[in-house]
Coordinates of C-alpha atoms and ligand atoms in Angstrom, one line a residue:
X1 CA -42.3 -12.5 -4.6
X2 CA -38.7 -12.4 -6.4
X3 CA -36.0 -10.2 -4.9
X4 CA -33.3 -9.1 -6.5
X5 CA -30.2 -7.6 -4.3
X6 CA -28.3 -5.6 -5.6
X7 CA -24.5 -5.2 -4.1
X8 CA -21.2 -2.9 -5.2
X9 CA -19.3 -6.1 -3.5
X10 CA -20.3 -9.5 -2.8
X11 CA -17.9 -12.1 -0.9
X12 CA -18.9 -16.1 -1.6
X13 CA -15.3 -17.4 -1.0
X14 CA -11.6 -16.4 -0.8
X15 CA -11.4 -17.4 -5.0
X16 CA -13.1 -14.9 -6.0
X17 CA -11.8 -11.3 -5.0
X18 CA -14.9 -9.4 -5.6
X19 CA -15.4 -8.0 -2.0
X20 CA -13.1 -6.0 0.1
X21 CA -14.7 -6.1 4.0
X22 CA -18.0 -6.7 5.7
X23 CA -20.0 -5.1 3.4
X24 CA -19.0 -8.3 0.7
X25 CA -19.1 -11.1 2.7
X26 CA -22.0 -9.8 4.5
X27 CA -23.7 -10.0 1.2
X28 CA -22.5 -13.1 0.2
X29 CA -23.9 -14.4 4.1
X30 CA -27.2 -12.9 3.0
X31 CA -27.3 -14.5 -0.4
X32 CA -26.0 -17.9 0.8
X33 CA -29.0 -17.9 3.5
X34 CA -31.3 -17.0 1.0
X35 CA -30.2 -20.0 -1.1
X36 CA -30.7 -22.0 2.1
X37 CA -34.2 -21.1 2.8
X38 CA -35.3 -20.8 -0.4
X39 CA -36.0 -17.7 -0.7
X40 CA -36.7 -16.4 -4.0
X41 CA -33.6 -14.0 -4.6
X42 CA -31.2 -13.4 -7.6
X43 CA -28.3 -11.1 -6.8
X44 CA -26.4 -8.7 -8.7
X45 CA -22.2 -7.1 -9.0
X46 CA -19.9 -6.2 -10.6
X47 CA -17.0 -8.4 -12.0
X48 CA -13.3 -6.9 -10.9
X49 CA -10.7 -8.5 -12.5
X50 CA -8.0 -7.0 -9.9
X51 CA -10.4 -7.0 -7.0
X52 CA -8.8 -7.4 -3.5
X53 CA -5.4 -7.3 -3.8
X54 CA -2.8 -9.5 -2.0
X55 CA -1.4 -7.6 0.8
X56 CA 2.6 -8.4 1.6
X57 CA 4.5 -6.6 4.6
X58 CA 8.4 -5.6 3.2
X59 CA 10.9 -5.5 5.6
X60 CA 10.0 -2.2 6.6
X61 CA 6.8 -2.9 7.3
X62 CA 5.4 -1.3 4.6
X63 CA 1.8 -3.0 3.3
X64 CA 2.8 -3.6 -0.6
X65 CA -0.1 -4.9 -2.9
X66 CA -0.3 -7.4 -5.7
X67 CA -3.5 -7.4 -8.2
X68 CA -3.3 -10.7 -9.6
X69 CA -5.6 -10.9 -12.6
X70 CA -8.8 -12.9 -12.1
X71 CA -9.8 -15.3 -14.6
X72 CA -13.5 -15.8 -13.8
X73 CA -14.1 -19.1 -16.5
X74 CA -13.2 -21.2 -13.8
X75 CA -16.1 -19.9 -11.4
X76 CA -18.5 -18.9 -13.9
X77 CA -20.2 -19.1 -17.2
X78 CA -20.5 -15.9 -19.8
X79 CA -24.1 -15.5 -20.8
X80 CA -24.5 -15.1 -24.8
X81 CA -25.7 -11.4 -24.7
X82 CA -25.0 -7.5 -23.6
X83 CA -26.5 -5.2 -22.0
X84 CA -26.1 -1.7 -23.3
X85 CA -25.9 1.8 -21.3
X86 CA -25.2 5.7 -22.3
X87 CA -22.2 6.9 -19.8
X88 CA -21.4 10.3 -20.9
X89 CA -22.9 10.3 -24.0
X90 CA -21.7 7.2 -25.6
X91 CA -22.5 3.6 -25.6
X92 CA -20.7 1.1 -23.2
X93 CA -21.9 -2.7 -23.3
X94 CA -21.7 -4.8 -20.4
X95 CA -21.3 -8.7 -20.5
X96 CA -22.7 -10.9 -17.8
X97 CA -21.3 -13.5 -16.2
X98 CA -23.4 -16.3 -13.7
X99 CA -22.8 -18.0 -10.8
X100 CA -25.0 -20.1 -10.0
X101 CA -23.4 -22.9 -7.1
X102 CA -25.4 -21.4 -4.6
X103 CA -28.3 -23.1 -2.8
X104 CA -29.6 -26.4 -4.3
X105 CA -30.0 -27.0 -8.6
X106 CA -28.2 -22.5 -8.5
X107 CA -31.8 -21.1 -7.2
X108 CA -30.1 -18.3 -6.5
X109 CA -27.8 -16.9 -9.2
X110 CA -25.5 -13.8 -8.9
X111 CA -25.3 -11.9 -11.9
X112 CA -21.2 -10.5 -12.2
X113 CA -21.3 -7.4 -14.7
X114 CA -18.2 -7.0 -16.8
X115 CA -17.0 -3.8 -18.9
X116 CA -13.8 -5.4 -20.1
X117 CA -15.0 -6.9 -23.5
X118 CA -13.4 -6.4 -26.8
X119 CA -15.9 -3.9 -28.2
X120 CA -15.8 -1.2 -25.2
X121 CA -13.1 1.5 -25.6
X122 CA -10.2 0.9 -23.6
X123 CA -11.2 3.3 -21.0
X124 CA -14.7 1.7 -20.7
X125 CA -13.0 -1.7 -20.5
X126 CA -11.4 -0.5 -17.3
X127 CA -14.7 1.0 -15.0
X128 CA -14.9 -2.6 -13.9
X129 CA -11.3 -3.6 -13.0
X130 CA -10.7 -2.2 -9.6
X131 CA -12.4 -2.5 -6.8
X132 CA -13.0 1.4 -4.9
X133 CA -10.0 1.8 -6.9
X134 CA -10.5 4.9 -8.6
X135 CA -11.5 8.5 -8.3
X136 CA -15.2 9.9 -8.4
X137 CA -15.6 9.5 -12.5
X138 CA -14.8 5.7 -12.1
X139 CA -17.0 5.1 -9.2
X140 CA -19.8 7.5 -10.6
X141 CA -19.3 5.1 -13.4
X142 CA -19.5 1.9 -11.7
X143 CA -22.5 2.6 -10.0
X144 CA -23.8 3.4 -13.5
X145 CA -22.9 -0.5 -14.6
X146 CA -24.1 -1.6 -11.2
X147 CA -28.0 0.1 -11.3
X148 CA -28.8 0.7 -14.3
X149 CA -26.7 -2.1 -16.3
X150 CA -27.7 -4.6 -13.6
X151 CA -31.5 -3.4 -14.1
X152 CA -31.4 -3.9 -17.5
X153 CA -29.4 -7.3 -17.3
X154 CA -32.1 -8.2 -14.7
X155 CA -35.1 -7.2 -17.3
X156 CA -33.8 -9.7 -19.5
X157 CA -32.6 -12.6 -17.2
X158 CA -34.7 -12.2 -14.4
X159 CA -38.5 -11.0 -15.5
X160 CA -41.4 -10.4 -12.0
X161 CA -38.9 -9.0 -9.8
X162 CA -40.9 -7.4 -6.9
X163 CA -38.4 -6.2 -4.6
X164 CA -35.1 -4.5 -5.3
X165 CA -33.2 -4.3 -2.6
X166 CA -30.2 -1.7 -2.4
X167 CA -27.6 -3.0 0.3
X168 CA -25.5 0.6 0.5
X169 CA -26.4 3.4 -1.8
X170 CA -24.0 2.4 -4.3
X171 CA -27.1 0.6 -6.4
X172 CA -29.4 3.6 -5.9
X173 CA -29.4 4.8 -10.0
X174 CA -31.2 1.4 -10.6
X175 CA -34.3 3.6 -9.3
X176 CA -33.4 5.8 -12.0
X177 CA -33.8 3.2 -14.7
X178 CA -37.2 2.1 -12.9
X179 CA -38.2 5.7 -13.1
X180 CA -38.0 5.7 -16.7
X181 CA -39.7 2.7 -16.9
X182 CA -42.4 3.4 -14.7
X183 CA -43.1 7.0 -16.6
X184 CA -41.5 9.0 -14.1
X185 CA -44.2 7.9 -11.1
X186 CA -42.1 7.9 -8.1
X187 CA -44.8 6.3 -6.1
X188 CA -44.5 3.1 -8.1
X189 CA -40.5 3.0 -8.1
X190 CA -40.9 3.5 -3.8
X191 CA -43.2 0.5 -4.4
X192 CA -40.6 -1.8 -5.5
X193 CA -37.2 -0.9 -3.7
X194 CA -36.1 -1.4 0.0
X195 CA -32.6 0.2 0.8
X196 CA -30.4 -0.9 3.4
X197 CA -27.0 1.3 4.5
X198 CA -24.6 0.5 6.8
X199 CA -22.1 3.5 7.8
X200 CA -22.8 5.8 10.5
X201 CA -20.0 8.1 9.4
X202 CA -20.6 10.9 7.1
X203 CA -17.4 10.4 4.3
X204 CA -19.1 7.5 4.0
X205 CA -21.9 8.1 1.8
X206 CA -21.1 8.2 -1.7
X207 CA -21.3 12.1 -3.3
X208 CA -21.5 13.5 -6.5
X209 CA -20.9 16.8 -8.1
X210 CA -23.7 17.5 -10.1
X211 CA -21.4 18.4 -12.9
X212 CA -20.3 15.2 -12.5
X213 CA -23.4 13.3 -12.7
X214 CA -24.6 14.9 -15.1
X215 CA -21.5 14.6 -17.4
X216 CA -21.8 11.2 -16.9
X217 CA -25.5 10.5 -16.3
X218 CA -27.2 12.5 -18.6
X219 CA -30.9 11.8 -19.8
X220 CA -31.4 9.3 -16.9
X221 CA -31.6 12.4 -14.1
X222 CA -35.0 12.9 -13.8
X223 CA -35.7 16.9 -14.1
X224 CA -36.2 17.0 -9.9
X225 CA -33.3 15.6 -8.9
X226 CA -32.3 17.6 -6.8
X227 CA -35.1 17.3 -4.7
X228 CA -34.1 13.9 -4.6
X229 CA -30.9 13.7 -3.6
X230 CA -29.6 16.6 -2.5
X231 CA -29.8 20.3 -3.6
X232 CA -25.9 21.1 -3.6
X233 CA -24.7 17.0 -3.9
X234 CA -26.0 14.2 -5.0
X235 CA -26.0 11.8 -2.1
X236 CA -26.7 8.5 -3.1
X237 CA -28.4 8.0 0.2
X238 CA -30.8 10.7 0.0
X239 CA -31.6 9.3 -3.1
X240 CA -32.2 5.8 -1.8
X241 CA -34.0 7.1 1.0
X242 CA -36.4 9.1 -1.0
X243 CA -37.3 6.2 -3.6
X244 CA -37.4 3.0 -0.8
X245 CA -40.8 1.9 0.3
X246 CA -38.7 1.2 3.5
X247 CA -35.4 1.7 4.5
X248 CA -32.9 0.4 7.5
X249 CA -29.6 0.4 9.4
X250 CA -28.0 -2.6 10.4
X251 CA -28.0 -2.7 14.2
X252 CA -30.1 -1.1 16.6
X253 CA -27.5 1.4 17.8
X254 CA -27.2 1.7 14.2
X255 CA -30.5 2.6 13.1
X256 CA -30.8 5.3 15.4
X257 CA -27.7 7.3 14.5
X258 CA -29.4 6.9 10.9
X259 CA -32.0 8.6 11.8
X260 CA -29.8 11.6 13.8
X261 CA -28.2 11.7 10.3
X262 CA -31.4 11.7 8.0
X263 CA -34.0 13.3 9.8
X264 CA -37.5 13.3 8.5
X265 CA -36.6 9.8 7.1
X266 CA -38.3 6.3 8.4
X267 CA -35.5 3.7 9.4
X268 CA -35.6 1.0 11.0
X269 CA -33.0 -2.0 11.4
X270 CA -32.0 -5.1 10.9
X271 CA -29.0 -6.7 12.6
X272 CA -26.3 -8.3 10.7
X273 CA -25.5 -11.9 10.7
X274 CA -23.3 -14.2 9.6
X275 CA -23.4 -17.3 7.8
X276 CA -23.1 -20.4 10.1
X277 CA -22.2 -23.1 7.6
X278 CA -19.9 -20.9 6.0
X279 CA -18.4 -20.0 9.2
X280 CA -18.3 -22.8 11.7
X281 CA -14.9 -24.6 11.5
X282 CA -14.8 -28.2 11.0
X283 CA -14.6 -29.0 14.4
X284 CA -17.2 -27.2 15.9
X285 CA -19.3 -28.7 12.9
X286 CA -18.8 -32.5 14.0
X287 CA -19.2 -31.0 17.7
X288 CA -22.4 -29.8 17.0
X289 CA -23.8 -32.3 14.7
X290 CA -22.9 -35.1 17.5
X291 CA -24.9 -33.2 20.3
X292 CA -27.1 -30.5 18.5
X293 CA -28.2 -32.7 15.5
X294 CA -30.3 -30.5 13.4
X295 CA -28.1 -26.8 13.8
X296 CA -27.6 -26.5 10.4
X297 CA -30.8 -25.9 9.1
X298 CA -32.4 -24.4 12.6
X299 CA -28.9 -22.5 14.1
X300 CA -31.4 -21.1 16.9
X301 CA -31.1 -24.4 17.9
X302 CA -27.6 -24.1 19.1
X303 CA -29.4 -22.1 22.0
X304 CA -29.0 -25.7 23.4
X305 CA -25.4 -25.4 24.0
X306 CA -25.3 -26.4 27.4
X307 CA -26.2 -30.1 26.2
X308 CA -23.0 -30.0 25.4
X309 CA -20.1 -32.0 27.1
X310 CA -16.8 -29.9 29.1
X311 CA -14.3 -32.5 27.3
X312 CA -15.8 -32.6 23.9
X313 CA -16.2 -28.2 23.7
X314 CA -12.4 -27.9 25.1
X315 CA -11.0 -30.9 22.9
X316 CA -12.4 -29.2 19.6
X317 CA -11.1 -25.9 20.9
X318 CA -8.0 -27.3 21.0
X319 CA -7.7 -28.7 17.4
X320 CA -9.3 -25.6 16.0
X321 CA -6.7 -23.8 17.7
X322 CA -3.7 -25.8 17.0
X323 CA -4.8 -25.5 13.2
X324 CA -4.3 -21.9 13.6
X325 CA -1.3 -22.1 15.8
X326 CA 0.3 -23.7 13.5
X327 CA -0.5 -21.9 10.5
X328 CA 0.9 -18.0 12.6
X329 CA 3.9 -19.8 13.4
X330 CA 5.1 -21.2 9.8
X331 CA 4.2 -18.4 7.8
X332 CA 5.9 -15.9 10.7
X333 CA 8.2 -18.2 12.7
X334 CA 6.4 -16.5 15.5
X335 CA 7.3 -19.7 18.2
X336 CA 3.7 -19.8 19.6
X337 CA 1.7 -22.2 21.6
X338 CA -1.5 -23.8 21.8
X339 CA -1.0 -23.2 25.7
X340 CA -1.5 -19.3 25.7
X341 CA -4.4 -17.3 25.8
X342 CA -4.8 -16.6 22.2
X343 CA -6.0 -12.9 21.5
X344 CA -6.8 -11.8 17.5
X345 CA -7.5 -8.3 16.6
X346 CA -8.3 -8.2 12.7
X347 CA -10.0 -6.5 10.3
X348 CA -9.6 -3.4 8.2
X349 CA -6.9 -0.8 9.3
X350 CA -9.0 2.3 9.1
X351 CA -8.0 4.7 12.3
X352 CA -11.4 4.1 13.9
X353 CA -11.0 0.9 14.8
X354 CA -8.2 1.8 16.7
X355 CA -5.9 -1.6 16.5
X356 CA -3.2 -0.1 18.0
X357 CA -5.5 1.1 21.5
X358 CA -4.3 -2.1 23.3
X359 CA -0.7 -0.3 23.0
X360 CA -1.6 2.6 25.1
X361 CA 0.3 1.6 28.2
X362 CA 3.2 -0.8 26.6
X363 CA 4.5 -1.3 30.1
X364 CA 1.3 -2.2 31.6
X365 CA 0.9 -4.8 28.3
X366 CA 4.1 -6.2 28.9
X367 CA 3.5 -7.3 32.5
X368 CA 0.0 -8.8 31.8
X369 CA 1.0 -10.5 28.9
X370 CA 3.8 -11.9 30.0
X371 CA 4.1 -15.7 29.5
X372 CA 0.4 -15.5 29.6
X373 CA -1.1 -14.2 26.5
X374 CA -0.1 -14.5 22.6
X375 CA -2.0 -11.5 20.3
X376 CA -1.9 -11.9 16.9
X377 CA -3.2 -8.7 14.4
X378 CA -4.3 -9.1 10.9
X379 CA -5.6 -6.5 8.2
X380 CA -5.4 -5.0 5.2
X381 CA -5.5 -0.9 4.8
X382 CA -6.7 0.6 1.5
X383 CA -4.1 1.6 -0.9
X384 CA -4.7 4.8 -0.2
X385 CA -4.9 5.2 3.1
X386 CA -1.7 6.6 4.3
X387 CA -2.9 6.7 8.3
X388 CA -4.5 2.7 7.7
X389 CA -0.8 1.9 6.3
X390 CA 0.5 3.7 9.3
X391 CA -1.0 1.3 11.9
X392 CA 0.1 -1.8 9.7
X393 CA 3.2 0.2 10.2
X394 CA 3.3 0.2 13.9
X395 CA 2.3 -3.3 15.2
X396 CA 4.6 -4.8 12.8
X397 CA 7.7 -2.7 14.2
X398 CA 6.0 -2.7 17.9
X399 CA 6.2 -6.5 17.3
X400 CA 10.0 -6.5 16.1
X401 CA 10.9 -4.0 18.5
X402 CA 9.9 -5.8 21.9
X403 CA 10.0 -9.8 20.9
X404 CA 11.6 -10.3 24.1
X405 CA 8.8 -8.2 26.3
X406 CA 5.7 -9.9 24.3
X407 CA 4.6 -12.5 21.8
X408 CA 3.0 -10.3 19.4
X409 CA 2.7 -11.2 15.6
X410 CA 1.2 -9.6 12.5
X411 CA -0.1 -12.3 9.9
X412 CA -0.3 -11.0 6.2
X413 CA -2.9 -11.0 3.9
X414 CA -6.4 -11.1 5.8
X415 CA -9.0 -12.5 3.9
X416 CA -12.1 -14.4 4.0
X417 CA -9.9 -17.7 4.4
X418 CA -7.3 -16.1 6.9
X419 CA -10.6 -14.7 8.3
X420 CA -12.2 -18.4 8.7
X421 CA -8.9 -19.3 10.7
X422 CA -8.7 -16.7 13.3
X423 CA -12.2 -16.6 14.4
X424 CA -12.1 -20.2 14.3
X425 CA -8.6 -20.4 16.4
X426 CA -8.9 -17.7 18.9
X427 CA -9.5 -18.2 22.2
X428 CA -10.5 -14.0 22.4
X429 CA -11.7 -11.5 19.6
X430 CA -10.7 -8.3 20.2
X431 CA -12.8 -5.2 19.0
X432 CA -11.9 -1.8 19.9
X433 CA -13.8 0.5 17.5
X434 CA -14.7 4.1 18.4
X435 CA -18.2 4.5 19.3
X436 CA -20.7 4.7 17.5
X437 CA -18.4 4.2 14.0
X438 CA -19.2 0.4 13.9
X439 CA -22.3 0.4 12.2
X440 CA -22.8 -3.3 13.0
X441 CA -19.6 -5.8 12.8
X442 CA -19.8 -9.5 12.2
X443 CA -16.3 -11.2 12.4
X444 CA -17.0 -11.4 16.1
X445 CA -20.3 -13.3 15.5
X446 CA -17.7 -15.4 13.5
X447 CA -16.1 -16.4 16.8
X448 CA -19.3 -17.4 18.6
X449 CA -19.6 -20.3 16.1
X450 CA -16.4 -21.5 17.2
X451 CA -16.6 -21.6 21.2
X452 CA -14.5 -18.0 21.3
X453 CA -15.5 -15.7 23.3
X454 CA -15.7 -11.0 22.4
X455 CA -14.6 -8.5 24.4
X456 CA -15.3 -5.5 22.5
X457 CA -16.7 -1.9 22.6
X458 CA -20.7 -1.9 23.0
X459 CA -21.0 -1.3 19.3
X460 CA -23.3 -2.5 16.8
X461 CA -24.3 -6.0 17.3
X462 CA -22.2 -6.1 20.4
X463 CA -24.1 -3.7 22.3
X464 CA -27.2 -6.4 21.6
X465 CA -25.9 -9.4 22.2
X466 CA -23.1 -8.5 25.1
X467 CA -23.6 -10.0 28.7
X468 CA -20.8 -8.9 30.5
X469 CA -18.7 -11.4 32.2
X470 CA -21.3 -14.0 31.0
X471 CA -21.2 -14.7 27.5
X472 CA -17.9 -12.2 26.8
X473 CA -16.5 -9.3 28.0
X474 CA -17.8 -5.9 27.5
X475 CA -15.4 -2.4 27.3
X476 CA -16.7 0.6 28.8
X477 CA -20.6 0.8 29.2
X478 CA -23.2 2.2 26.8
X479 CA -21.5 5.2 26.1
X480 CA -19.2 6.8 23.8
X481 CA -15.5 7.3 25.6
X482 CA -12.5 8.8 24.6
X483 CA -9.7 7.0 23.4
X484 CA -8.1 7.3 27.3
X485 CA -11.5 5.8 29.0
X486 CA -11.2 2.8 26.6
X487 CA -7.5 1.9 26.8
X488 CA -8.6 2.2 30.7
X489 CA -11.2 -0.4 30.6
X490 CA -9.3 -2.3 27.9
X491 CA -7.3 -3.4 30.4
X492 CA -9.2 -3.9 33.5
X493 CA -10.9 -6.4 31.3
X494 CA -7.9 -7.9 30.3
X495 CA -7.2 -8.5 33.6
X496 CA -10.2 -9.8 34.8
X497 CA -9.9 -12.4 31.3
X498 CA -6.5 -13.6 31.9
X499 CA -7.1 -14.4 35.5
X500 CA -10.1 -16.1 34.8
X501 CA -8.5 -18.6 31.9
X502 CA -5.4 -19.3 34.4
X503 CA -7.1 -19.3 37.8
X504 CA -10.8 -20.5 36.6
X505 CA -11.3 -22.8 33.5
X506 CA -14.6 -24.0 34.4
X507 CA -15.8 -20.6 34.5
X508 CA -14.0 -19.9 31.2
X509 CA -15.6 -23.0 29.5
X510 CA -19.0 -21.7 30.9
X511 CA -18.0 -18.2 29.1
X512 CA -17.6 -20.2 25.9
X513 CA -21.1 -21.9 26.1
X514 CA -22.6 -18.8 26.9
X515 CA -21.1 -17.6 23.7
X516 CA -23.0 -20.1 21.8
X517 CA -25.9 -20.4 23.2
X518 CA -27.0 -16.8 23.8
X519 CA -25.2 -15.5 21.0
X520 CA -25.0 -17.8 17.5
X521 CA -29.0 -18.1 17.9
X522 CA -29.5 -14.7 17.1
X523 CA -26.6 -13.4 15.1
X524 CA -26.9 -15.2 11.8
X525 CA -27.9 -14.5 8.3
X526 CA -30.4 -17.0 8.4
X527 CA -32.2 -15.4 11.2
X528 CA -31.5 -12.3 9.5
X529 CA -32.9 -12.6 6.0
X530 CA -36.0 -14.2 7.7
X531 CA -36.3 -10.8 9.7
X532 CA -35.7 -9.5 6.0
X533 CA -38.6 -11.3 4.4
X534 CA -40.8 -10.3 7.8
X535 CA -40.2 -6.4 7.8
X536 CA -39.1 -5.7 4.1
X537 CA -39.5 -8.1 1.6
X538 CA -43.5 -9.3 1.6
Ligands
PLP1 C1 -15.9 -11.1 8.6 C2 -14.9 -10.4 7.8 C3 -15.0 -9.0 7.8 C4 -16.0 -8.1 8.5 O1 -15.7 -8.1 9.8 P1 -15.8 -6.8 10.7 O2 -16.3 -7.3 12.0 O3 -16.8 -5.9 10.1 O4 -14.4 -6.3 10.8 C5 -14.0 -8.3 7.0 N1 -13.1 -9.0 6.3 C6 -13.0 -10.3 6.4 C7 -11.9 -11.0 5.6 C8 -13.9 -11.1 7.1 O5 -13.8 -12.4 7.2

């Protein structure tokens, strides 16, 4: 068995800006277990020199962003040899780069594909720079690189693969270089790709015109493609869907909305994880090697939580919290204490996750929070998402505009390093997402590792994992609500949460054990690539 994952982003560390959300660092989770377990994997992306940008606020609070250029030599080394594809009728070459820190003597490489070397035209040089930057030629073109550049780089580098696995259908024209090297037999390209996609919302789904993909395709469309992928489009789904042996969603809520959406299609589902070495602060990781010796290869072992001591969970708590305390307060001046209930609410400002829902009722904020809870909001919006840069917009001036009614900061620049902090400082992770839009999640699995505690919508993993008023706080029940219902509940739970810190810390340090040991068990990547190798892989 060899797999070889292919991945439009991959995440291994805040140096390297490759990835832009959960769909990266998800994949750099997945590859990093792999390494761990030894499973036979090689992974595959594409190198962007401006990648994810550096998000400032100005004193408008505007999101501005800086592309610093990213020198890869210092990460990785330049194989001695090109690839070659036809995009729109001409030659581009592609250059590949290695990585190979991962897991012990590099078993698993990632492959980084490059079209900025000398011999490419300018404009070819470019496909590869920006990261969902462009319009639909550059990203039609990407994918290009990404299957059929990273097949061929593969054939070269990486000969016996068995399984390619497609996480998103960004990768899906690598089954259109298999089809040409399989003779056109559909039934043996199915045989050796699994496909895994991870939105439930439509927009989504990468489309192309068929002008388009043709333009820029050419001789690789097979002459049925459009009963492939789509008689008016070509949906890259469809496409993926129609040439995977098996396909999946990645939460259980998940996989059945894939289904809704792609009828007459088989998919199951995996649930996301997270990486628990990558993950677990410093101090949880001397708290658990003390009194849960051998977590780190066996994290289901941290199911044994309760073996741990009151004074020893609350003192690392403490620390991990004072680390981010103190980091909030000297790169906003924000004044805040390691005596609050700490509340963080990031991730990407796309409208659905609603960051601003906890605003609803400002009044009815102000009196909870006062003197009792600090909340503190991270996130980048895409450049061009004028309604994402709107709620940056807001919470900054909401913060500015009430300092005196509530401690309330926004900390810039959220990335997987600003990510490690918050999920390890927080005493709450807030998720608000409209139902059923979070396919699966994973910075709140993030928290569980760290003795913090969710209270989030019953989406995607949530809706698996959540007991309420055990292990973390659930909003709403297993339905969808409207925005009204939520903001409702939002604060009923609030409520219940704040008295429960102030009035009942033994049954708030039970809340956080619950959180580790019902929760970490199950929600990471190396329980989830095993479930990989299980359903998908052999
Ligand atoms: C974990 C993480 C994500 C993904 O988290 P979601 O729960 O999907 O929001 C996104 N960005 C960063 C920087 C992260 O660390």
């Amino acid at each position: 068995m060899k797999v070889a994952y292919f991945s439009m982003e991959i995440g291994l560390n805040e140096h390297i800006p490759t990835y832009s959300g959960g769909l990266g660092i998800l994949a750099g989770d997945h590859i990093k277990s792999a390494a761990d377990l030894e499973v036979p994997l090689v992974a595959v992306t594409l190198l962007y020199k401006r990648g994810y940008f550096i998000q400032t606020i100005n004193p408008l609070g505007q999101q501005e962003e800086i592309y610093p250029y990213f020198d890869p030599r210092a990460f990785m080394e330049p194989l001695p040899f090109k690839v070659t594809i036809k995009i729109d009728n001409h030659d581009v070459h592609i250059g590949v780069w290695k990585y190979n820190q991962i897991g012990i003597n590099g078993k698993v490489p990632v492959y980084f594909l490059d079209t900025d070397i000398p011999i490419n035209a300018p404009a070819d040089r470019l496909i590869t720079q920006f990261l969902y930057g462009g319009d639909q030629h550059t990203r039609i073109c990407q994918e290009a690189v990404l299957g059929i550049g990273g097949y061929l780089a593969l054939k070269k580098l990486e000969p016996g693969v068995t399984t390619f696995h497609m996480n998103e259908g960004h990768a899906v024209f690598l089954t259109l270089a298999l089809l040409k090297d399989l003779n056109g037999n559909e039934e043996k390209v199915r045989e050796k790709c699994v496909f895994t996609t991870h939105t439930p919302v439509p927009a989504g789904h990468d489309k192309f015109g068929y002008d388009l993909a043709y333009k820029i395709l050419g001789s690789h469309l097979p002459s049925n493609i459009r009963s492939l992928a789509g008689n008016d489009v070509l949906n890259t789904t469809v496409l993926a869907l129609n040439l995977s042996r098996a396909s999946n969603g990645v939460s259980e809520l998940h996989g059945e909305i894939s289904r809704q959406m792609f009828p007459g299609f088989d998919i199951g589902h995996v649930t996301n994880g997270v990486h628990h070495l990558s993950w677990t602060g410093p101090e949880f990781k001397a708290l658990f090697d003390a009194h849960i010796p051998d977590w780190r290869q066996q994290p289901q072992l941290l199911a044994d939580a309760d073996k741990i001591p009151d004074e020893a969970l609350k003192e690392a708590k403490l620390r991990a919290k004072k680390r981010l305390i103190s980091y909030v307060n000297s790169v906003t001046g924000a004044g805040f204490t390691h005596e609050l209930l700490t509340i963080s609410f990031a991730r990407r400002a796309a409208a659905y996750k609603r960051a601003t829902l906890i605003f609803t009722d400002l009044e009815y904020l102000f009196n909870l929070a006062f003197d009792r809870i600090q909340l503190i909001f991270a996130g980048k919006a895409h450049p061009q998402d004028q309604p994402g840069k709107q709620l940056i917009k807001e919470i900054v001036n909401t913060a500015e505009q009430y300092e005196k009614q509530v401690r309330l900061v926004f900390v810039p620049n959220y990335n997987i390093w600003l990510g490690a902090l918050l999920t390890q400082g927080t005493d709450v992770w807030l998720n608000t997402p409209r139902r059923p839009r979070e396919a699966s999640g994973t910075s709140g699995m993030k928290v569980c590792f760290n003795g913090g505690v969710n209270m989030s919508v019953l989406d995607g993993w949530w809706r698996e994992g959540c007991k309420n008023r055990v292990n973390g706080w659930a909003i709403g029940d297993d339905e969808d609500q409207s925005d009204e219902e939520a903001a409702f509940d939002l604060y009923q739970d609030l409520d219940d949460m704040v008295t429960t810190y102030y009035a009942n810390p033994r049954q708030w340090l039970s809340i956080m054990k619950r959180s580790i040991a019902d929760l970490t068990p199950v929600f990471n990547t190396h329980r989830m690539v095993m479930e990989y190798m299980r359903k998908y892989y052999i």
